[in-house]
PDB file of C-alpha atoms in Angstrom:
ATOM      1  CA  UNK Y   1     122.539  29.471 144.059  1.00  0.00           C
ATOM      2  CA  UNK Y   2     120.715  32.466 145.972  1.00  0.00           C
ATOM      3  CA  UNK Y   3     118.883  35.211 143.965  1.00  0.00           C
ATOM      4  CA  UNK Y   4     121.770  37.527 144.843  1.00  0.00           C
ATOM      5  CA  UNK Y   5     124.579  35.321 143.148  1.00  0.00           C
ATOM      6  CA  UNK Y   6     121.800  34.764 139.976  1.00  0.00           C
ATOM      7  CA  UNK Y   7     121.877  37.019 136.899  1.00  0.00           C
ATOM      8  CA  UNK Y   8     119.373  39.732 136.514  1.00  0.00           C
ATOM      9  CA  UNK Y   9     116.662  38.332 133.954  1.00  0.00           C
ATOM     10  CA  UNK Y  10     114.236  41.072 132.904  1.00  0.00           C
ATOM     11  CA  UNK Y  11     111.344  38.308 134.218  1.00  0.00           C
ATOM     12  CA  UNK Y  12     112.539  38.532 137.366  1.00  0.00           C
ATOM     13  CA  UNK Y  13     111.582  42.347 136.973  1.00  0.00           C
ATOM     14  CA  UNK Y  14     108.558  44.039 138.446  1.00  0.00           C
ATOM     15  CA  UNK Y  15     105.794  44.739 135.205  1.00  0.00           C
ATOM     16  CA  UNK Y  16     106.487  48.307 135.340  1.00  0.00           C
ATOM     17  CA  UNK Y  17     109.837  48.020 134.759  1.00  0.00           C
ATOM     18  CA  UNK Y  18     110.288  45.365 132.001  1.00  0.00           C
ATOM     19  CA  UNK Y  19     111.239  46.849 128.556  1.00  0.00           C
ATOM     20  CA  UNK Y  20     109.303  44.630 126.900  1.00  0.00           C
ATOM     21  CA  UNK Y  21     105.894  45.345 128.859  1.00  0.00           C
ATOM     22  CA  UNK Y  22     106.807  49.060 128.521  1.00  0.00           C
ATOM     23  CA  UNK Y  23     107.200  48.789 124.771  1.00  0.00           C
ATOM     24  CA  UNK Y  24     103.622  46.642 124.531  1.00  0.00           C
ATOM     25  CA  UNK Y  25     101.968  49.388 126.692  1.00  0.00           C
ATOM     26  CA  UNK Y  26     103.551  52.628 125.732  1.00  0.00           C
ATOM     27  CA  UNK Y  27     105.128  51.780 122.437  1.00  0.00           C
ATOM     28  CA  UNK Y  28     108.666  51.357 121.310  1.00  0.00           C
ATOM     29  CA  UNK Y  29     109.517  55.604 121.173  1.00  0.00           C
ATOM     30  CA  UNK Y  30     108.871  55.385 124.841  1.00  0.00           C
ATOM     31  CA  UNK Y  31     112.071  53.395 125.599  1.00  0.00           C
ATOM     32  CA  UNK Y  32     115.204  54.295 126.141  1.00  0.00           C
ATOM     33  CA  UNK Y  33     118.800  53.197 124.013  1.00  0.00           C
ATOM     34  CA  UNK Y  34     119.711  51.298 126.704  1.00  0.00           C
ATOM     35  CA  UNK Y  35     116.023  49.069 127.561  1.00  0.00           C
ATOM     36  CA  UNK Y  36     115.933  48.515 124.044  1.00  0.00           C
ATOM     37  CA  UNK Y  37     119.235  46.962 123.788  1.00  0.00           C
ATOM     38  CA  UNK Y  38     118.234  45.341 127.195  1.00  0.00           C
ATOM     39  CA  UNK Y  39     115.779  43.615 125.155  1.00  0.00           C
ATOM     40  CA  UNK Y  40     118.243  42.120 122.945  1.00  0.00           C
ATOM     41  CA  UNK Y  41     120.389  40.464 125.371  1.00  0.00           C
ATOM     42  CA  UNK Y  42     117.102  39.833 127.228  1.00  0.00           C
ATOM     43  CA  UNK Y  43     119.998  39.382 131.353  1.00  0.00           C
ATOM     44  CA  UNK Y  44     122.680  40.468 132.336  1.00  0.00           C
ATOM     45  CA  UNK Y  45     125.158  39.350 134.933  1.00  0.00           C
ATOM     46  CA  UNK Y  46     125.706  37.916 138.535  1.00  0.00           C
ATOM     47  CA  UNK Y  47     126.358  41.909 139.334  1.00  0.00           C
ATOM     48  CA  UNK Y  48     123.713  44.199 137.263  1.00  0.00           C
ATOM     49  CA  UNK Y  49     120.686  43.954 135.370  1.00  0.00           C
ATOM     50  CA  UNK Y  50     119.897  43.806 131.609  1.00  0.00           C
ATOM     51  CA  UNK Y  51     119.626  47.211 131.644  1.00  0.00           C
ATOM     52  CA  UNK Y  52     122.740  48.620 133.585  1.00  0.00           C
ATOM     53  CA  UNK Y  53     124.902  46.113 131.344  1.00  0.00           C
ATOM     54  CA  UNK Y  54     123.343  47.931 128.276  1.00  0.00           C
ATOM     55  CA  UNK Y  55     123.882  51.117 130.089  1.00  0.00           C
ATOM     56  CA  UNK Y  56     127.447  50.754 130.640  1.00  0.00           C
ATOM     57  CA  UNK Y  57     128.214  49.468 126.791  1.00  0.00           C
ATOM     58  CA  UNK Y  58     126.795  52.667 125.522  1.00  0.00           C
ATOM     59  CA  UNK Y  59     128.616  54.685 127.760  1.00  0.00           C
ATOM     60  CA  UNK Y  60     131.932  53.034 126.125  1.00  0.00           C
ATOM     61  CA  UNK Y  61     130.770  54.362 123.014  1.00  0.00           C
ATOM     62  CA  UNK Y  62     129.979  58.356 124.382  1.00  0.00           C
ATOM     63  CA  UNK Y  63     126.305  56.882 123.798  1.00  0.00           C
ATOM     64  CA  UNK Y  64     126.814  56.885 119.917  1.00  0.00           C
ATOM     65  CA  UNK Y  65     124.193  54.432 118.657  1.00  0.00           C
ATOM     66  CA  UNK Y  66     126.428  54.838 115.261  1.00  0.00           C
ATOM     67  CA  UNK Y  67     129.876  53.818 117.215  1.00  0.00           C
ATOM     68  CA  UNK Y  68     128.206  50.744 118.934  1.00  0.00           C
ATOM     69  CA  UNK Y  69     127.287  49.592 115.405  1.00  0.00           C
ATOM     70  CA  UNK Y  70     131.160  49.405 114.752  1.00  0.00           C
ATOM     71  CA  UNK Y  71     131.959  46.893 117.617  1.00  0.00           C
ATOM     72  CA  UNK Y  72     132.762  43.575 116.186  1.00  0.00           C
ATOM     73  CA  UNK Y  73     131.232  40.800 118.294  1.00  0.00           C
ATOM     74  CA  UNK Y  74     134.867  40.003 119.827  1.00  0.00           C
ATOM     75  CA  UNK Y  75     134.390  43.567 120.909  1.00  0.00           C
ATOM     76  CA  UNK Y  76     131.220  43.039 122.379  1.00  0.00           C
ATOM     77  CA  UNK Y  77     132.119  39.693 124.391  1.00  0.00           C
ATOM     78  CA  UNK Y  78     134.339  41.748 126.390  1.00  0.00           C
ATOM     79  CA  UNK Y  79     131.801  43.098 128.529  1.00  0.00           C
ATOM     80  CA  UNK Y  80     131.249  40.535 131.524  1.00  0.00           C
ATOM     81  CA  UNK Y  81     127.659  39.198 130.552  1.00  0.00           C
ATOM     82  CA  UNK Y  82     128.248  39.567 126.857  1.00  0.00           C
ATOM     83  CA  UNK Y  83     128.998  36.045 125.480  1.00  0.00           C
ATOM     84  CA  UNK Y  84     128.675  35.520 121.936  1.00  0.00           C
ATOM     85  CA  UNK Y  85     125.110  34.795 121.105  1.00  0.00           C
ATOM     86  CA  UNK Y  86     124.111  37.792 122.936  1.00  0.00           C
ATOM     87  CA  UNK Y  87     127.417  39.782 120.717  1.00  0.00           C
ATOM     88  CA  UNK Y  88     125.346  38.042 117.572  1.00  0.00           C
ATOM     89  CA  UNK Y  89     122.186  39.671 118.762  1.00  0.00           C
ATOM     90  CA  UNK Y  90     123.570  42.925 119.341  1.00  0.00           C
ATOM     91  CA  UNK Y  91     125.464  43.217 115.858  1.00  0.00           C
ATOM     92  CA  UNK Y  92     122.433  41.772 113.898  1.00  0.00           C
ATOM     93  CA  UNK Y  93     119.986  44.245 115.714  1.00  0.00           C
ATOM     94  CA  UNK Y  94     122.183  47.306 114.650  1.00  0.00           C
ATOM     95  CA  UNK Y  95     122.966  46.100 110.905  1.00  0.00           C
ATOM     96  CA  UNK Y  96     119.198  45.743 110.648  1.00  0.00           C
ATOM     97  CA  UNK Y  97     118.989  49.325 112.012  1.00  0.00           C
ATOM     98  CA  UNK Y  98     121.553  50.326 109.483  1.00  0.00           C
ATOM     99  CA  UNK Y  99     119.837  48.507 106.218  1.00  0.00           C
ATOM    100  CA  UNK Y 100     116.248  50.450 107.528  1.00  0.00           C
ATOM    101  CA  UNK Y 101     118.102  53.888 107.658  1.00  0.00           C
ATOM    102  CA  UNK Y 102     119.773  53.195 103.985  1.00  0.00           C
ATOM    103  CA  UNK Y 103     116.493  52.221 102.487  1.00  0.00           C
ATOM    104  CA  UNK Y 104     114.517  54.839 100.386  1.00  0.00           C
ATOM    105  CA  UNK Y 105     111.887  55.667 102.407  1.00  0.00           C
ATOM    106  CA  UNK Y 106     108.441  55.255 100.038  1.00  0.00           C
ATOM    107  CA  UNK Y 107     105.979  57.666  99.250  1.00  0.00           C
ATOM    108  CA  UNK Y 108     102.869  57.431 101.498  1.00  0.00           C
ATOM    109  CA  UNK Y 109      99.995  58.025  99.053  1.00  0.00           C
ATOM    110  CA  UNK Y 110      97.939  60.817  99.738  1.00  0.00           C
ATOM    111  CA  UNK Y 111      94.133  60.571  98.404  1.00  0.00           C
ATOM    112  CA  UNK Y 112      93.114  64.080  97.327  1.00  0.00           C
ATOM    113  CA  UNK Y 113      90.287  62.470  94.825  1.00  0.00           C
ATOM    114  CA  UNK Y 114      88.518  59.551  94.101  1.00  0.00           C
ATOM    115  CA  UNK Y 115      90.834  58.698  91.334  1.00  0.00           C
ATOM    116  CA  UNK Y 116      94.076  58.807  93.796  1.00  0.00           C
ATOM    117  CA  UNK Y 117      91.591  55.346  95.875  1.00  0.00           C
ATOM    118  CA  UNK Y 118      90.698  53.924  92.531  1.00  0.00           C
ATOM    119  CA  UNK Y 119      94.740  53.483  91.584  1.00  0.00           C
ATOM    120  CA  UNK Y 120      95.035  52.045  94.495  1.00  0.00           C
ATOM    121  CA  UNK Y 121      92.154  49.326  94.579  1.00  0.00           C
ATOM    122  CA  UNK Y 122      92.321  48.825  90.700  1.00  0.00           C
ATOM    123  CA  UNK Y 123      95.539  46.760  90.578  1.00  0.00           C
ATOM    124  CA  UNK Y 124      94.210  44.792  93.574  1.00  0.00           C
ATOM    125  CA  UNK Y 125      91.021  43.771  92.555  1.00  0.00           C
ATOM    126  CA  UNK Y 126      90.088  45.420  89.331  1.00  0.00           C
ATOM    127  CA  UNK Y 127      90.269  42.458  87.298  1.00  0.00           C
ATOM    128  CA  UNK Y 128      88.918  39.531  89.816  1.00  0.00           C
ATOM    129  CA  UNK Y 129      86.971  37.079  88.756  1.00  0.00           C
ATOM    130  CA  UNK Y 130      84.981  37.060  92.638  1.00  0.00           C
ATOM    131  CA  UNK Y 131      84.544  40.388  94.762  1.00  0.00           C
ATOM    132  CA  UNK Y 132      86.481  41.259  97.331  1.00  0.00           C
ATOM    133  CA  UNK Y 133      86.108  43.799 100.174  1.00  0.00           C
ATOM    134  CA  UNK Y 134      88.944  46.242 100.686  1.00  0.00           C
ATOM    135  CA  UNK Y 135      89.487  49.316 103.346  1.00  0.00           C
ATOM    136  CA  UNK Y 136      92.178  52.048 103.102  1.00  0.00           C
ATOM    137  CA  UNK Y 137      93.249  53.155 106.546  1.00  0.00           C
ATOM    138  CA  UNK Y 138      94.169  57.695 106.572  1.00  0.00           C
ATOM    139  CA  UNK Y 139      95.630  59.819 108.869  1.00  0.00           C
ATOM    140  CA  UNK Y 140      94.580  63.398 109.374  1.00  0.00           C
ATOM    141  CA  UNK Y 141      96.632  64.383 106.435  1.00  0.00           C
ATOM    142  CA  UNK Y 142      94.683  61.922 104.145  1.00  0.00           C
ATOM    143  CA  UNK Y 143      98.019  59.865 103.744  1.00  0.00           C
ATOM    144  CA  UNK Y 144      96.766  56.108 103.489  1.00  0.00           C
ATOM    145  CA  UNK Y 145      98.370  54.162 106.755  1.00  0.00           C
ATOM    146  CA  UNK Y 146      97.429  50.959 105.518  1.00  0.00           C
ATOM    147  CA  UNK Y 147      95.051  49.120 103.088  1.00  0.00           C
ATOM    148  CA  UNK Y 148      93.245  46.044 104.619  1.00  0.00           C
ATOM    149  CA  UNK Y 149      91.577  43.029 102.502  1.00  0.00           C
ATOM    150  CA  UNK Y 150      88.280  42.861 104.789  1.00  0.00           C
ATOM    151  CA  UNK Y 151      86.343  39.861 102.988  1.00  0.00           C
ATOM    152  CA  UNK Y 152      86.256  37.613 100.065  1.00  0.00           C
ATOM    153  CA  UNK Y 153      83.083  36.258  98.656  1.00  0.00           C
ATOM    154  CA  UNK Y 154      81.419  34.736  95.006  1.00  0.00           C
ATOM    155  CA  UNK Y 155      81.011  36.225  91.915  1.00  0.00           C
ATOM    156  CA  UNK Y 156      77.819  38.526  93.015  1.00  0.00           C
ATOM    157  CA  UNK Y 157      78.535  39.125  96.611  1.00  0.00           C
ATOM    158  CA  UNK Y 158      80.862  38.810  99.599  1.00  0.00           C
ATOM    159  CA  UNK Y 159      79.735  39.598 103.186  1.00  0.00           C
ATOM    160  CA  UNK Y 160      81.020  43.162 105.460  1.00  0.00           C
ATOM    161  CA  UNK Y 161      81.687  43.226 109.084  1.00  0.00           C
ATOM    162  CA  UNK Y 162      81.524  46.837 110.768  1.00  0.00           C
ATOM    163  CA  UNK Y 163      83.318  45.389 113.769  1.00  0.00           C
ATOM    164  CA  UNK Y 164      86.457  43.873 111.411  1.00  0.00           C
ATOM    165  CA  UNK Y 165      86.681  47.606 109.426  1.00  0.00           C
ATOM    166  CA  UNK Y 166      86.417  49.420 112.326  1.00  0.00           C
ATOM    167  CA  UNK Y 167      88.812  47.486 114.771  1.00  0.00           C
ATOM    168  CA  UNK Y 168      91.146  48.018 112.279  1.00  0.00           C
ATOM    169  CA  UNK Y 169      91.109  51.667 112.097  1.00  0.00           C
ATOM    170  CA  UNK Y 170      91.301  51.804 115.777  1.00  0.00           C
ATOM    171  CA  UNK Y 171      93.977  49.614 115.735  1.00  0.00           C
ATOM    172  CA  UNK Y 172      96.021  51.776 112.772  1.00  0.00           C
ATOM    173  CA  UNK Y 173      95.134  55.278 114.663  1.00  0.00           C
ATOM    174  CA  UNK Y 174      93.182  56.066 111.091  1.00  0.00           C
ATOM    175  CA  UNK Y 175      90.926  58.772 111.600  1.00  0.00           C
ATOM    176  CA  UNK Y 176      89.188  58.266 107.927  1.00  0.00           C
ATOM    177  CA  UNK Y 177      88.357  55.062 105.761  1.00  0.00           C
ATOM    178  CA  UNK Y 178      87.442  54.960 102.337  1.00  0.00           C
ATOM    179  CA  UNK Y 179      85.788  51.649 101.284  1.00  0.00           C
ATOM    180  CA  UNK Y 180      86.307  49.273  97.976  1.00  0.00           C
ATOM    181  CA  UNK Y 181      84.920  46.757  96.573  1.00  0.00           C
ATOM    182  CA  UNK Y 182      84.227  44.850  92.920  1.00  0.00           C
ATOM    183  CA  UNK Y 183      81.729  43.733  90.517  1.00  0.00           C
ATOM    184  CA  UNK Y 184      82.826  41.288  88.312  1.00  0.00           C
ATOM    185  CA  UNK Y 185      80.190  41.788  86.086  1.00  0.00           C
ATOM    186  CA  UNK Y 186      81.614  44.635  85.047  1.00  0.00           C
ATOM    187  CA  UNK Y 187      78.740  46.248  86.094  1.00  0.00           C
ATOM    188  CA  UNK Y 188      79.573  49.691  87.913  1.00  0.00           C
ATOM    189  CA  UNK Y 189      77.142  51.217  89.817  1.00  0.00           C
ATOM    190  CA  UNK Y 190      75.921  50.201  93.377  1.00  0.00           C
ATOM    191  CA  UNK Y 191      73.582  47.531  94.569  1.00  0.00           C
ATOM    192  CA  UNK Y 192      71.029  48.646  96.938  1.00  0.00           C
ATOM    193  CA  UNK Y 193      72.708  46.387  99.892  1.00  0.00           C
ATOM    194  CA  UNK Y 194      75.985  48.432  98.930  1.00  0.00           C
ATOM    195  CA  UNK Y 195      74.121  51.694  99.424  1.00  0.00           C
ATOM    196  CA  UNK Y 196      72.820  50.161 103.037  1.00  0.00           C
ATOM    197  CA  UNK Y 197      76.315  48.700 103.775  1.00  0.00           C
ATOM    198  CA  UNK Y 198      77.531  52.000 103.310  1.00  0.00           C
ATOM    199  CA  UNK Y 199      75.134  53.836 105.573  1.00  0.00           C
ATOM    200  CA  UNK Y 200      75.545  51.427 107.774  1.00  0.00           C
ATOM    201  CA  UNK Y 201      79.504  51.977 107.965  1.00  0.00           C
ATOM    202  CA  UNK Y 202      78.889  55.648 107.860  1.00  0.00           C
ATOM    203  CA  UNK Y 203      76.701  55.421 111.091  1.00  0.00           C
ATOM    204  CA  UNK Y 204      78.759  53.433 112.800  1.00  0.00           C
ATOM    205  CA  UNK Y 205      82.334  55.618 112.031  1.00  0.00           C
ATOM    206  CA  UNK Y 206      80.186  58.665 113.342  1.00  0.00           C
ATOM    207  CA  UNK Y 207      79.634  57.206 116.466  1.00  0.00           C
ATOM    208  CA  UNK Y 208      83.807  56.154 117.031  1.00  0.00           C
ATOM    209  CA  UNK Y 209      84.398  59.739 115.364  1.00  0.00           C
ATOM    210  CA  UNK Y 210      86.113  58.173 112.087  1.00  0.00           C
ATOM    211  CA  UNK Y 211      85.309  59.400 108.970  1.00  0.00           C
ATOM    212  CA  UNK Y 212      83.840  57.579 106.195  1.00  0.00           C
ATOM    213  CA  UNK Y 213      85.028  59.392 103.154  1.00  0.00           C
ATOM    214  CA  UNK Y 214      83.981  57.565 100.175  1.00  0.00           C
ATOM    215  CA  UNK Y 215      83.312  53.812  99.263  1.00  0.00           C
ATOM    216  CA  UNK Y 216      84.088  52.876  95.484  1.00  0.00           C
ATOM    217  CA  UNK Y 217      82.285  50.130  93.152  1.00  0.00           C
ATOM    218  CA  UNK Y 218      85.439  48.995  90.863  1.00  0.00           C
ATOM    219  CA  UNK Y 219      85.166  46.896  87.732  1.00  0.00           C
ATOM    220  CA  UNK Y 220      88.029  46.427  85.259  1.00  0.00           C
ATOM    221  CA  UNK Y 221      87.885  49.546  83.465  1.00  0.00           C
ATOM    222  CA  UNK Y 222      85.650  52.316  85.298  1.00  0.00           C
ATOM    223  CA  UNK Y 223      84.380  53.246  88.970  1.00  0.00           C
ATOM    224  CA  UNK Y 224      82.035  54.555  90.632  1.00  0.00           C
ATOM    225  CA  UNK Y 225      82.451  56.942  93.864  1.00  0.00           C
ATOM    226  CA  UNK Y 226      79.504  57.305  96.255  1.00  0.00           C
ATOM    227  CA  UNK Y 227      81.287  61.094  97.356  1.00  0.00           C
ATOM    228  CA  UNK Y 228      81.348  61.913  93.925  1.00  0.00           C
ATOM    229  CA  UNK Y 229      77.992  61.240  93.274  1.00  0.00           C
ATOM    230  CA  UNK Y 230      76.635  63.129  96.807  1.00  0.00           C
ATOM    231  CA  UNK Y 231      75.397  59.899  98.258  1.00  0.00           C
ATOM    232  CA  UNK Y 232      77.908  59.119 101.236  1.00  0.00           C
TER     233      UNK Y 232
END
């Protein structure tokens, strides 16, 4: 069969214009309705490309994101190119869309204290029996983007790498960290090689212009905050 008579698989596309190496490299808000439906149904037919086929479904539905959720996958197999796995696809894709949108969105923590970090850390590793190594990831706003187990080690120690913390935060956009970790012991304040694994950290988020902001000791009923104590 010659490539003209052959339907239009997105591979078949130059990089630049593949949805899916446009969402990898620019991020899913930079596609359009139609390229991310394209995606779904990943061809389209003997005649037009993913994307044109996706094009010309929306504009059945005035381009009502909402309306095409309605179509029933009978509906949807009515376009020429549209058999029923790719109907499947299309339906599941827009219920999921529909569950997200009906969900209750959570609360993003905001840390405005040391206390707001030690509620989060405490249920995590307050009460271990080992320490463990744990990162909160903030925006501008101080709204945690993500928390991050970094290491687990033995009941006195566990071993830190800068390059795992920090590829992290470049990876989450965070533009401040605030580290935790716990004794089992119970006992709360700092080792001296948590003191230099702090400076360390602090150095090294200077340098990639991401703020340390505070590093907490946790045990099962106290804590202890470098910031608080003027020694971050």
């Amino acid at each position: 069969m010659s490539k003209l008579n052959s339907s239009f698989s997105i591979k078949e596309w130059s990089e630049n214009d593949r949805p899916r190496e446009k969402l990898i490299a620019k991020g899913k808000n930079a596609l359009t309705d139609a390229e991310l439906i394209a995606i779904l149904i990943s061809s389209g037919n003997r005649e037009e490309s993913a994307v044109a086929l996706s094009k010309r479904i929306l504009a059945s539905v005035d381009h009502e994101i909402n309306t095409l959720g309605k179509l029933s996958i009978k509906q949807l197999m009515n376009f020429k190119g549209i058999g029923e796995a790719k109907a499947i696809t299309i339906v599941a894709g827009l219920e999921l869309g529909r569950r997200r949108r009906d969900e209750n969105v959570p609360v993003v923590p905001k840390i405005t204290c040391s206390k707001d970090a030690f509620h989060l850390f405490h249920p995590i590793i307050g009460d271990l029996e080992h320490e463990e190594f744990w990162v909160l990831f903030l925006n501008n706003a101080n709204k945690v983007i993500q928390k991050k187990q970094i290491s687990v080690g033995g009941k006195t120690g566990t071993l830190v790498d800068a390059r795992i913390v920090f590829r992290s935060a470049l990876e989450y956009g965070a533009t401040g960290i605030i580290l935790g970790h716990n004794h089992p012991s119970g006992v709360v304040l700092p080792s001296q090689s948590d003191k230099m694994l702090t400076q360390k950290l602090k150095q090294a988020g200077i340098t990639l212009d991401i703020n340390l902001l505070d590093h907490l000791v946790i045990t099962e009923k106290n804590y202890f905050s470098f910031a608080d104590e003027s020694i971050i």
